[in-house]
Coordinates of C-alpha atoms and ligand atoms in Angstrom, one line a residue:
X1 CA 307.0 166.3 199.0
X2 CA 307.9 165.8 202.5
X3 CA 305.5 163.2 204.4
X4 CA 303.5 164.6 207.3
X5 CA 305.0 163.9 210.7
X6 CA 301.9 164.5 212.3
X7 CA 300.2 161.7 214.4
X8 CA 297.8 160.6 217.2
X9 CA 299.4 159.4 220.6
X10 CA 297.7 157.6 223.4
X11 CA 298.0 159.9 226.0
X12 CA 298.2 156.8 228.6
X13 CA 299.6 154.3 226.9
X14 CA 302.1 156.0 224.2
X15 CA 300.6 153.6 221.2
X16 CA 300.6 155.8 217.7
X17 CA 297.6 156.6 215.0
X18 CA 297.6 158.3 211.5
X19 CA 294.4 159.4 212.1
X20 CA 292.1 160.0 215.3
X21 CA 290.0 157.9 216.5
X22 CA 287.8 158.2 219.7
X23 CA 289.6 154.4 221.5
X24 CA 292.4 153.8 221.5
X25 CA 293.1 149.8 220.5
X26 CA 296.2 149.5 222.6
X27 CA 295.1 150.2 226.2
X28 CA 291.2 150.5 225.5
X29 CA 291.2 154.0 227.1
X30 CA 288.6 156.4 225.4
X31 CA 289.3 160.0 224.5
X32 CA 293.3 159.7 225.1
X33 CA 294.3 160.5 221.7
X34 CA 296.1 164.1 221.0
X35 CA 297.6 165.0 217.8
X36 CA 301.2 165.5 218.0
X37 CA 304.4 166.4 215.7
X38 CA 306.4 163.3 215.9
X39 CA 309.1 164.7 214.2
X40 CA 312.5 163.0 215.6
X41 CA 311.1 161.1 217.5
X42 CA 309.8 157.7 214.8
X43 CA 312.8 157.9 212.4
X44 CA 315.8 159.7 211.1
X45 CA 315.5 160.3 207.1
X46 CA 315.9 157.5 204.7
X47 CA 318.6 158.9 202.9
X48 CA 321.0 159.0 206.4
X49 CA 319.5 155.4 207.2
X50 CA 320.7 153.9 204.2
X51 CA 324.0 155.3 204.2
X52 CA 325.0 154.8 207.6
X53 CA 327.3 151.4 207.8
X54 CA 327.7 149.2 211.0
X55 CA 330.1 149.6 212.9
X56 CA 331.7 146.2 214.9
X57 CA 332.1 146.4 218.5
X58 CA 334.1 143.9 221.3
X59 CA 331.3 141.5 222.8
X60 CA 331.6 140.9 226.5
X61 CA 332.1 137.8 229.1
X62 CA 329.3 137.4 231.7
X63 CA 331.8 136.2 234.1
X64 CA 333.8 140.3 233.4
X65 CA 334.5 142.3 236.9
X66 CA 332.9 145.3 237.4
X67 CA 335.5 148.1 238.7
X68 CA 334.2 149.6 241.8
X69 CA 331.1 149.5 243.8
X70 CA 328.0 149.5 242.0
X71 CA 325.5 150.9 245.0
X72 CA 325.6 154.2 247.2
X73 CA 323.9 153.8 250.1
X74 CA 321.3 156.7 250.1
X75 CA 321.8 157.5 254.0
X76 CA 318.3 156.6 254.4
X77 CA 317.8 152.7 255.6
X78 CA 313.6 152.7 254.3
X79 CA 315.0 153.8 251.0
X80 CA 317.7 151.6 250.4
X81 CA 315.8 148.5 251.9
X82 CA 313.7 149.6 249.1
X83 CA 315.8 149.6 246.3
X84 CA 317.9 147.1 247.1
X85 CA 321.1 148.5 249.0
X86 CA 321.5 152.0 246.9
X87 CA 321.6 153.7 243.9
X88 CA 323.0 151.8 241.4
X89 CA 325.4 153.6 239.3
X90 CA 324.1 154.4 235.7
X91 CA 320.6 153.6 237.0
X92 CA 317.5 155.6 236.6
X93 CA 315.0 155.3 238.9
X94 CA 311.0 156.5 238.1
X95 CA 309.5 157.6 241.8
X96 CA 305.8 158.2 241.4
X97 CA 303.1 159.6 243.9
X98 CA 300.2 161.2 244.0
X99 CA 300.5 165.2 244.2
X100 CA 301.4 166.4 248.3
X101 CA 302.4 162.9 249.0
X102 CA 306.2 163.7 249.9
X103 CA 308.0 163.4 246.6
X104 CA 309.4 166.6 246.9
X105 CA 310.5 166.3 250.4
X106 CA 312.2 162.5 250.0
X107 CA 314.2 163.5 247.4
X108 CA 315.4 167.0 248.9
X109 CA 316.6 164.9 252.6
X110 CA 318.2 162.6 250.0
X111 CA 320.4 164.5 247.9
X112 CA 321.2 166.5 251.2
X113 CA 322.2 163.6 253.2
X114 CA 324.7 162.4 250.2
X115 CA 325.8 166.0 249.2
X116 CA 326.7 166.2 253.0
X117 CA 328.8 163.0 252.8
X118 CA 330.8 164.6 250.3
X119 CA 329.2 163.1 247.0
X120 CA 327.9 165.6 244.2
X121 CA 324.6 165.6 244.4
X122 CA 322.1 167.5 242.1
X123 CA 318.5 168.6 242.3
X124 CA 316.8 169.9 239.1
X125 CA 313.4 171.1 239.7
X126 CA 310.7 171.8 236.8
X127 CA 308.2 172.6 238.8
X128 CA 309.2 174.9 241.2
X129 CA 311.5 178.0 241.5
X130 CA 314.5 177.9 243.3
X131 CA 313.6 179.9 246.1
X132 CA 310.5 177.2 246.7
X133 CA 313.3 174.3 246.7
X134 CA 315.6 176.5 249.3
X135 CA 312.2 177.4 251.6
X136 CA 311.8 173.3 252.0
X137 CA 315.3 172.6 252.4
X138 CA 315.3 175.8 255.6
X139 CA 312.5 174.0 256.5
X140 CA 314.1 170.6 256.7
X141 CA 317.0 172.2 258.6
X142 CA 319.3 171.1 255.1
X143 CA 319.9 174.4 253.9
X144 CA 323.8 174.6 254.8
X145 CA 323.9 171.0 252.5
X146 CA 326.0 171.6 249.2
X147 CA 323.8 170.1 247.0
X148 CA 323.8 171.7 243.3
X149 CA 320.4 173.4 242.5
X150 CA 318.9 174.3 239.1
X151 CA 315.2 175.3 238.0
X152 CA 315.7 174.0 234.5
X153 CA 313.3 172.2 232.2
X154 CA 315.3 171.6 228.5
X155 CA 316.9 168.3 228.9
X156 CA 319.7 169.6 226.4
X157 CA 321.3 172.5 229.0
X158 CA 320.9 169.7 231.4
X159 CA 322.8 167.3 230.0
X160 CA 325.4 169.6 228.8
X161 CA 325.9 171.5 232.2
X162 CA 326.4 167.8 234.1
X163 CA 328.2 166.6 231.3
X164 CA 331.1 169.2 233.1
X165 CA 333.4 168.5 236.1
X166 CA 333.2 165.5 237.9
X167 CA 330.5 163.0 237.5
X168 CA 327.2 163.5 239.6
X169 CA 326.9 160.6 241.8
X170 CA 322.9 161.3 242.3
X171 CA 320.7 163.6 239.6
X172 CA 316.8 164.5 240.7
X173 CA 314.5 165.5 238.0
X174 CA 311.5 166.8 239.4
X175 CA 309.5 166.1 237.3
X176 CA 310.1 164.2 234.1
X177 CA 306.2 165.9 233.0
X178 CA 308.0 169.4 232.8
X179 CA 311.0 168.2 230.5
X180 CA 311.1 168.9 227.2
X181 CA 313.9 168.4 224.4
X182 CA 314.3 170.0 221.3
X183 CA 314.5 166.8 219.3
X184 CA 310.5 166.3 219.1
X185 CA 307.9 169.5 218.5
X186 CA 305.2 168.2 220.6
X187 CA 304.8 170.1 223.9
X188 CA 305.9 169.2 227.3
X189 CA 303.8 166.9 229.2
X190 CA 302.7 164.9 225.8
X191 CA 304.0 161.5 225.6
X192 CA 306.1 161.7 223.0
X193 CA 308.1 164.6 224.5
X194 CA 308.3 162.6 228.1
X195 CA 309.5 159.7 226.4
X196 CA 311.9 161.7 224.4
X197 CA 313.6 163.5 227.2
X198 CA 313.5 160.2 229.8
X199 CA 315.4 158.4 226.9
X200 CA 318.0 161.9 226.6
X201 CA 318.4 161.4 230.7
X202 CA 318.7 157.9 230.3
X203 CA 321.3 158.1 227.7
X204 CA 323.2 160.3 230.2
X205 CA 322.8 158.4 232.9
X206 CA 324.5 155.2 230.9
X207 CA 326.9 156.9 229.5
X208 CA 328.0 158.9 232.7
X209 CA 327.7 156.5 235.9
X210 CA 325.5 158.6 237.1
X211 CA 322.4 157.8 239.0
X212 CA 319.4 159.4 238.4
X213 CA 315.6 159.6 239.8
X214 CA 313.1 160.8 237.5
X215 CA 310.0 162.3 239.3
X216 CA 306.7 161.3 238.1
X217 CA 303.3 162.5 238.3
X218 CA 300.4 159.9 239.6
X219 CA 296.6 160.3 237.7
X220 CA 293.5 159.8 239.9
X221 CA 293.4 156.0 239.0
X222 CA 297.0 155.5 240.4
X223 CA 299.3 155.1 237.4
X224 CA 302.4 157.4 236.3
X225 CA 300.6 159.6 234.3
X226 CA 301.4 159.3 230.1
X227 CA 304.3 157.9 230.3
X228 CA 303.5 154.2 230.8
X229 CA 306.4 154.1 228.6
X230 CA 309.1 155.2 230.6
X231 CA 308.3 153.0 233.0
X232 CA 309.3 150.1 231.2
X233 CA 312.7 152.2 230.1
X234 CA 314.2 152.9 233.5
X235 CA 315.7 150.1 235.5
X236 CA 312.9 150.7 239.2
X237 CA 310.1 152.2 239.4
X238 CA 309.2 153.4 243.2
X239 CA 305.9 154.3 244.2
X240 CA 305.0 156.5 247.0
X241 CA 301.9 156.1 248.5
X242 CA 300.0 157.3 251.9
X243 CA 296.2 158.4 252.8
X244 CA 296.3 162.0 252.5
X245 CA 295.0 162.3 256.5
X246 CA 297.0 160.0 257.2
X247 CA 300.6 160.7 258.6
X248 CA 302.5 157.8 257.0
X249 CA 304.0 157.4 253.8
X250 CA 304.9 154.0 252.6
X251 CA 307.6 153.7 249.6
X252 CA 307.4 150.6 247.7
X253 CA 309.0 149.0 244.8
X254 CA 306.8 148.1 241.5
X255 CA 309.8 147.1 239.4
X256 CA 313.3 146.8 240.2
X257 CA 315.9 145.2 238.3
X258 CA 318.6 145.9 240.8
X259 CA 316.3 144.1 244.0
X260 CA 313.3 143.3 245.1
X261 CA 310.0 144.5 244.5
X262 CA 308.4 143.0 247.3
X263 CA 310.1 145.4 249.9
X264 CA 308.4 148.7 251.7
X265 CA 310.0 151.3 253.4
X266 CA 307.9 153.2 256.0
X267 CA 307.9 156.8 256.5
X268 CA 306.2 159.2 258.8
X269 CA 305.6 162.7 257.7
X270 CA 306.7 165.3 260.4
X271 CA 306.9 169.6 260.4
X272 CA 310.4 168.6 260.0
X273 CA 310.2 166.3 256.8
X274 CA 310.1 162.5 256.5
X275 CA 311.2 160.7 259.6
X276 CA 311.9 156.8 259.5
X277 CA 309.8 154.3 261.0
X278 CA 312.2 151.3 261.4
X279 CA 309.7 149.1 263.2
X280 CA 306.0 149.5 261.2
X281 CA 304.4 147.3 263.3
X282 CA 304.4 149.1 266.2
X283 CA 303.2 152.4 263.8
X284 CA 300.1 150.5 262.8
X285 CA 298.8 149.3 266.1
X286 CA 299.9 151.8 268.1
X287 CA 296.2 153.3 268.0
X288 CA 294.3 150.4 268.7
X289 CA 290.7 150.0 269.4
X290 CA 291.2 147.6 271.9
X291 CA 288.0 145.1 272.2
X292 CA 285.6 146.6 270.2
X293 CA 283.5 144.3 267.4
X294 CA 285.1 144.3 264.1
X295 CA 289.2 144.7 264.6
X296 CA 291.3 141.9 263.7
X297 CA 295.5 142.3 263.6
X298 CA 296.7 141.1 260.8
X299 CA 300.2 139.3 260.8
X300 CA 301.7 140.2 257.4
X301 CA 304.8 140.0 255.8
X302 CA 306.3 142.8 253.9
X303 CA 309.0 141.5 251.9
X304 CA 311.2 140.2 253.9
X305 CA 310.0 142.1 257.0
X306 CA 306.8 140.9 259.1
X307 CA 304.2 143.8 259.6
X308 CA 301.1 143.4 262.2
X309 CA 298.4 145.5 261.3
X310 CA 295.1 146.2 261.9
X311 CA 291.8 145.6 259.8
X312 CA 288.9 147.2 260.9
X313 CA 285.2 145.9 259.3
X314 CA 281.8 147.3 260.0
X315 CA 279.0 144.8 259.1
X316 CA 275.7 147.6 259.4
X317 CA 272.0 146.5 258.5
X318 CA 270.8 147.9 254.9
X319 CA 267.7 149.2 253.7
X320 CA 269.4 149.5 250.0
X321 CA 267.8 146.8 247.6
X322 CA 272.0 146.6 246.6
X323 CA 274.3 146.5 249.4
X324 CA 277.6 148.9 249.7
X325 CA 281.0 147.1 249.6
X326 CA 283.8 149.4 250.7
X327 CA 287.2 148.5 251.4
X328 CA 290.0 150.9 251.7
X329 CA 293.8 149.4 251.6
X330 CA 292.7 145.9 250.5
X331 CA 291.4 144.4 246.6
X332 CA 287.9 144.5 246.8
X333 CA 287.7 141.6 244.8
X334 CA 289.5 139.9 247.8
X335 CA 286.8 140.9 249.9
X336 CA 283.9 139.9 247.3
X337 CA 285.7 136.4 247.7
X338 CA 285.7 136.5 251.3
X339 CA 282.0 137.4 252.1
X340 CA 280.7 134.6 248.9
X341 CA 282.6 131.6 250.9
X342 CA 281.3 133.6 254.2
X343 CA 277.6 133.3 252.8
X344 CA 278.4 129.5 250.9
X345 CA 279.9 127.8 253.3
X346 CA 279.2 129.3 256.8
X347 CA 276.1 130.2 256.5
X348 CA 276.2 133.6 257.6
X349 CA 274.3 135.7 256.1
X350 CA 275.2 139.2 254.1
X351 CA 273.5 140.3 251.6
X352 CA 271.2 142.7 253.6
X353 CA 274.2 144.7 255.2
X354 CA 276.5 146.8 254.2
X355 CA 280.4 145.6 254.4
X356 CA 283.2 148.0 255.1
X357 CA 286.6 147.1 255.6
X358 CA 289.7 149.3 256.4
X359 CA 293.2 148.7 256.4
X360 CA 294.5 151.1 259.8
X361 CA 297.2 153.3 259.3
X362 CA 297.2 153.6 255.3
X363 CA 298.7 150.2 254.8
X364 CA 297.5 148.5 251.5
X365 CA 298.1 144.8 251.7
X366 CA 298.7 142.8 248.4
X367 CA 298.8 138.9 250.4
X368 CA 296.2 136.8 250.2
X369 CA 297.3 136.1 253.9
X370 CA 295.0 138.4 254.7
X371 CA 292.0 136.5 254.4
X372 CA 291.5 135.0 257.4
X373 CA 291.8 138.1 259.8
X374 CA 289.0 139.7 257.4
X375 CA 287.0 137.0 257.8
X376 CA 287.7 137.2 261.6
X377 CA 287.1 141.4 261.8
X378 CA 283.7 140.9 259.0
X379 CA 282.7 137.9 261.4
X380 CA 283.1 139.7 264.9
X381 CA 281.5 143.1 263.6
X382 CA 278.2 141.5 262.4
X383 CA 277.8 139.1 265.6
X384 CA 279.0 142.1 267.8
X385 CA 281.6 139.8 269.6
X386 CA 285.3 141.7 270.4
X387 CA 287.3 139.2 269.1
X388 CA 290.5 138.1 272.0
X389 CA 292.9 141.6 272.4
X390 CA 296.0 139.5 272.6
X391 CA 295.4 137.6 268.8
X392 CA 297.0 138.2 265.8
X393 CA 295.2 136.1 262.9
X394 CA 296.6 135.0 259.1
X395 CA 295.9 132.3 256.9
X396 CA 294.6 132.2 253.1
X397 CA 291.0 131.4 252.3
X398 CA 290.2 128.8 249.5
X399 CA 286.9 128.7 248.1
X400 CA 286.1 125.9 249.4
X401 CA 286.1 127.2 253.0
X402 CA 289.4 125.6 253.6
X403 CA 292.1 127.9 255.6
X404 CA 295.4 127.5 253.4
X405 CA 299.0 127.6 254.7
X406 CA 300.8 130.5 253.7
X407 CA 304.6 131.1 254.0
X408 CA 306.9 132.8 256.6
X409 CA 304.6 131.3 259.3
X410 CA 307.6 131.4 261.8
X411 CA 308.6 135.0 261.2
X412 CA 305.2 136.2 261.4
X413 CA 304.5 134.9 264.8
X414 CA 308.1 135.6 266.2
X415 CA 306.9 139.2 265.5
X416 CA 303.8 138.4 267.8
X417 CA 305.6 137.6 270.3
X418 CA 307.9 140.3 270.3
X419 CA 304.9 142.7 270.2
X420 CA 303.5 141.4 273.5
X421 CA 300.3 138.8 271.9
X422 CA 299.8 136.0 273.6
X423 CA 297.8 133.9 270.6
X424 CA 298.0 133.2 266.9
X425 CA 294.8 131.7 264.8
X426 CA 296.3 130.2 262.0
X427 CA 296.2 127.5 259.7
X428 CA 296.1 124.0 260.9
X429 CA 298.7 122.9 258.1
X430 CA 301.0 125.5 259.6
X431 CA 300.9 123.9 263.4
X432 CA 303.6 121.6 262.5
X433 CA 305.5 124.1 261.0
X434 CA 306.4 125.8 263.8
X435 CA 306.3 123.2 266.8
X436 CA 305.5 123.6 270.1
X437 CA 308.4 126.8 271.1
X438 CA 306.5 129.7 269.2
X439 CA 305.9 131.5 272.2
X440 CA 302.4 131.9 271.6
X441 CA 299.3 130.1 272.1
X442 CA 298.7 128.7 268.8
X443 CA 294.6 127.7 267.2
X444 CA 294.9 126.1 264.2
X445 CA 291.5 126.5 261.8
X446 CA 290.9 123.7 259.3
X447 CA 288.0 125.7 257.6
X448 CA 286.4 128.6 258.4
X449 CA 283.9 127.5 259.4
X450 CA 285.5 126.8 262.7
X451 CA 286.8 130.4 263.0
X452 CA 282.8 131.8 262.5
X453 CA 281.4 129.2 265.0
X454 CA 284.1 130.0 267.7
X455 CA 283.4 134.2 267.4
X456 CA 279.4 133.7 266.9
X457 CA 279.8 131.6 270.4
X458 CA 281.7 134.6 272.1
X459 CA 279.5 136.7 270.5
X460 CA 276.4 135.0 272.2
X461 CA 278.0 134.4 275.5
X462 CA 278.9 138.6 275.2
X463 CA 275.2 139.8 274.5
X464 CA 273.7 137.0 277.1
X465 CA 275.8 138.8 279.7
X466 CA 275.2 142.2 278.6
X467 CA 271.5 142.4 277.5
X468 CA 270.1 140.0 280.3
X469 CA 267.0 142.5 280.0
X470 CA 266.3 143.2 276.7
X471 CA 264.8 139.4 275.7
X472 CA 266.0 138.5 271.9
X473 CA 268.9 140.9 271.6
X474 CA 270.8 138.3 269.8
X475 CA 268.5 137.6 266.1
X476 CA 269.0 134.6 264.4
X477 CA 271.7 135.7 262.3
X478 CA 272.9 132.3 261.9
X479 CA 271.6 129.2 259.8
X480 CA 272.9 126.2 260.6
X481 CA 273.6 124.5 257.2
X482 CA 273.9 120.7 256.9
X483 CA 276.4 118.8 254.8
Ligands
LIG501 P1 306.1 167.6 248.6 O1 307.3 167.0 248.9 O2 306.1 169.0 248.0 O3 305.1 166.7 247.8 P2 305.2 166.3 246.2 O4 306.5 166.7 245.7 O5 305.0 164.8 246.3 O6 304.1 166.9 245.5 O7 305.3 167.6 250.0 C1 304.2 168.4 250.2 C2 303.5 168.2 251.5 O8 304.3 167.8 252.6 C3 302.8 169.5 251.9 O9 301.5 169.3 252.0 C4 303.4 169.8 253.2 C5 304.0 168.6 253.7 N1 305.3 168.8 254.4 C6 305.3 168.5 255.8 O10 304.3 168.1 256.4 N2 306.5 168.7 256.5 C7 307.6 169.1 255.8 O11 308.7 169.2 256.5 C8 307.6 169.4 254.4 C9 308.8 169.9 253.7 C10 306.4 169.2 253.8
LIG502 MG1 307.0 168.0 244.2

């Protein structure tokens, strides 16, 4: 009487049910259970279990040497800034993106560049036919690269056609949804056979040196579809992310146990594939709306790199009982924060507009740096005042009203300067920081307070000058508030 191997997996979380049920307890996700044949994939039989006896091996030093060099350099700077200084070897690397972002086309220049440098590079495709994978490559101008192509989907020819001839120093797999292995019955796409043919790849990839880079598909809430699973089995996990209008493609690391996770390469998407943007600051201001209400520049940091970019709010009157909050390229939760302390402690007044607030150029910005130049940008767009051309702003926000220090204050305003701005509205704490050579004008802002009173004063001085006819163009959108 052979037990069932039959089961329910999570389709988004991987967790496992003997029966179905309509949530699923691990990731709270509703209808995301599908019955599949584990088969393989839990356990070998009981009778090989038992009889199989352990085998001693040599434990290792920490201090050991490793023979050669671990990394190879991908011939593309934004990618290797990204993860770290190369491929490692015997690493797999998960890159995710929505569909159309670029995957495709990043991975093609890659394995081109290194198969031109005399490495053996491979590209598997699932997804498309060959002659689909040699139209982009023409199109690229990386057709006369010898880089190995297959449109293959079992994992088992895979492995056994790479396991010949010399190792591959880079492997594509695009996409780990389209694998299957015979070891599990379920059908491709399911979790269990992802997870079963990421851990076959894997395997390889230890046992060979070879790198590899697992495509994976994005769902509409942003996470690598299924397979949460495999991202905790491979050693990075890149995500590739962009506005679909939007010409730039930003490549950023979610996990990385080989380097940081706090890096971004920049990318511009051209008819002649992805083209580097070495300096992203220049990218996201280069279109500038220069004096008009409601755009602040942002002095960020990117990992170790300082970006300026631009946030762009528009404060507009509401007749909704429930205003609209909108933000695109920032946590809205961030902005919730910013407009409460806005209303709490400055007195200015919110609930009957509507808030929108837009990261230019596709940029989504994680630091709470931010805080201060969307306070500036929300500030100047309801008061109608262009805030100065020539400021860059930063700072964190506490709830208090209180503009916190944040770090890197020197790198972000030597970027400033290099840019060509003449000012930098920061943090008071942060004045001392940087002394008096920044190059820059420097206003330091204890509280936010003094940041709204400064703009509401330009803001009045701007409409007194413009609407000298039209008598009350300025409404009282300001209370005073005492203590
Ligand atoms: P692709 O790499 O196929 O995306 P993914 O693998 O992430 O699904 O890229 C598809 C898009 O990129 C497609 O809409 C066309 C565009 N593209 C260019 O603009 N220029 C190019 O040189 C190439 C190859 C693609
Ligand atoms: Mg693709």
């Amino acid at each position: 009487m052979a037990k069932s191997a039959l089961s329910f997996v999570c389709q988004n979380c991987g967790a496992a049910y003997n029966r179905w049920q309509g949530k699923c307890e691990s990731c709270g996700e509703w209808n995301t259970l599908a019955e599949e044949d584990t088969t393989g994939a839990t356990s070998m039989p009981v009778s090989v279990r038992s009889r199989r006896k352990g085998r001693t091996f040599a434990l290792e030093s920490l201090a050991g040497k490793s023979q050669d060099a671990p990394r190879l350099p991908s011939g593309m700077a934004e990618l290797d800034r990204v993860t770290g200084g190369g491929f490692v070897r015997g690493s797999v690397l998960l890159v995710g993106g929505d569909p159309g972002i670029g995957k495709s086309t990043l991975l093609t220049q890659t394995t081109s560049l290194l198969a031109r440098a005399g490495h053996r590079a491979v590209y598997i495709s699932g997804e498309e036919a060959i002659a689909q994978v040699r139209l982009r490559a023409e199109r690229l101008g990386l057709a006369d690269a010898p880089v190995q192509l297959a449109s293959e989907t079992s994992v088992e020819d895979i492995v056994s056609t790479l396991s010949e001839g010399s190792v591959p120093r880079l492997i594509v797999i695009d996409s780990i949804q389209t694998m299957w292995t015979d070891t599990v019955e379920s059908a491709p796409g399911t979790v269990t056979q992802v997870r079963a043919s990421a851990q076959a790849l894997i395997r390889f990839a230890k046992k060979s040196g070879a790198a590899i880079i697992l495509v994976g598909h994005v769902t509409k809430d942003g996470q690598i579809a299924g397979p949460r699973v495999v991202e905790h089995m491979v050693d990075a996990v890149l995500s590739f992310e962009g506005e679909g209008s939007q010409q730039f493609r930003i490549l950023r690391a979610v996990k990385n146990r080989f380097g940081p996770t706090d890096e971004i390469g920049v990318f511009e998407m051209t008819g002649l594939g992805l083209r580097e943007v070495t300096n992203p600051s220049e990218l996201f201001l280069s279109e500038r709306d220069l004096g008009t209400p409601g755009t602040a520049v942002f002095a960020g940091i990117e990992g170790t790199r300082p970006v300026l970019v631009e946030l762009q709010a528009l404060v507009a009157a509401t007749s909704l009982g429930t205003p609209r909050r909108a933000v695109v390229g920032w946590d809205p939760s961030r902005l919730s924060m910013v407009l409460a302390v806005l209303e709490a402690h400055c007195g200015v007044k919110l609930s009957g507009h509507d808030v929108y607030l837009n990261v230019a150029g596709g940029l989504r910005i994680h630091e709470p740096a931010a805080d201060l130049a969307a306070a500036a940008a929300l500030v100047s767009s309801l008061t109608n005042a262009p805030l100065p051309t020539d400021a860059v702003y930063f700072g964190e926000i506490s709830l208090s009203g209180v503009v916190r220090p944040v770090a890197q204050t020197s790198a972000r305003l030597k970027e400033a300067a290099k840019l060509g701005f003449g000012r930098a509205v920061l943090p008071e704490s942060a004045r001392g920081e940087v002394g008096s050579d920044a190059g820059l004008t420097l206003n330091a802002v204890g509280g936010l307070t003094t940041l709204v009173a400064e703009i509401a004063a330009r803001g009045l001085k701007g409409n007194r000058e413009s609407a000298t006819s039209e008598k009350n163009a300025t409404p009282a959108r300001f209370r005073r508030q005492e203590g």
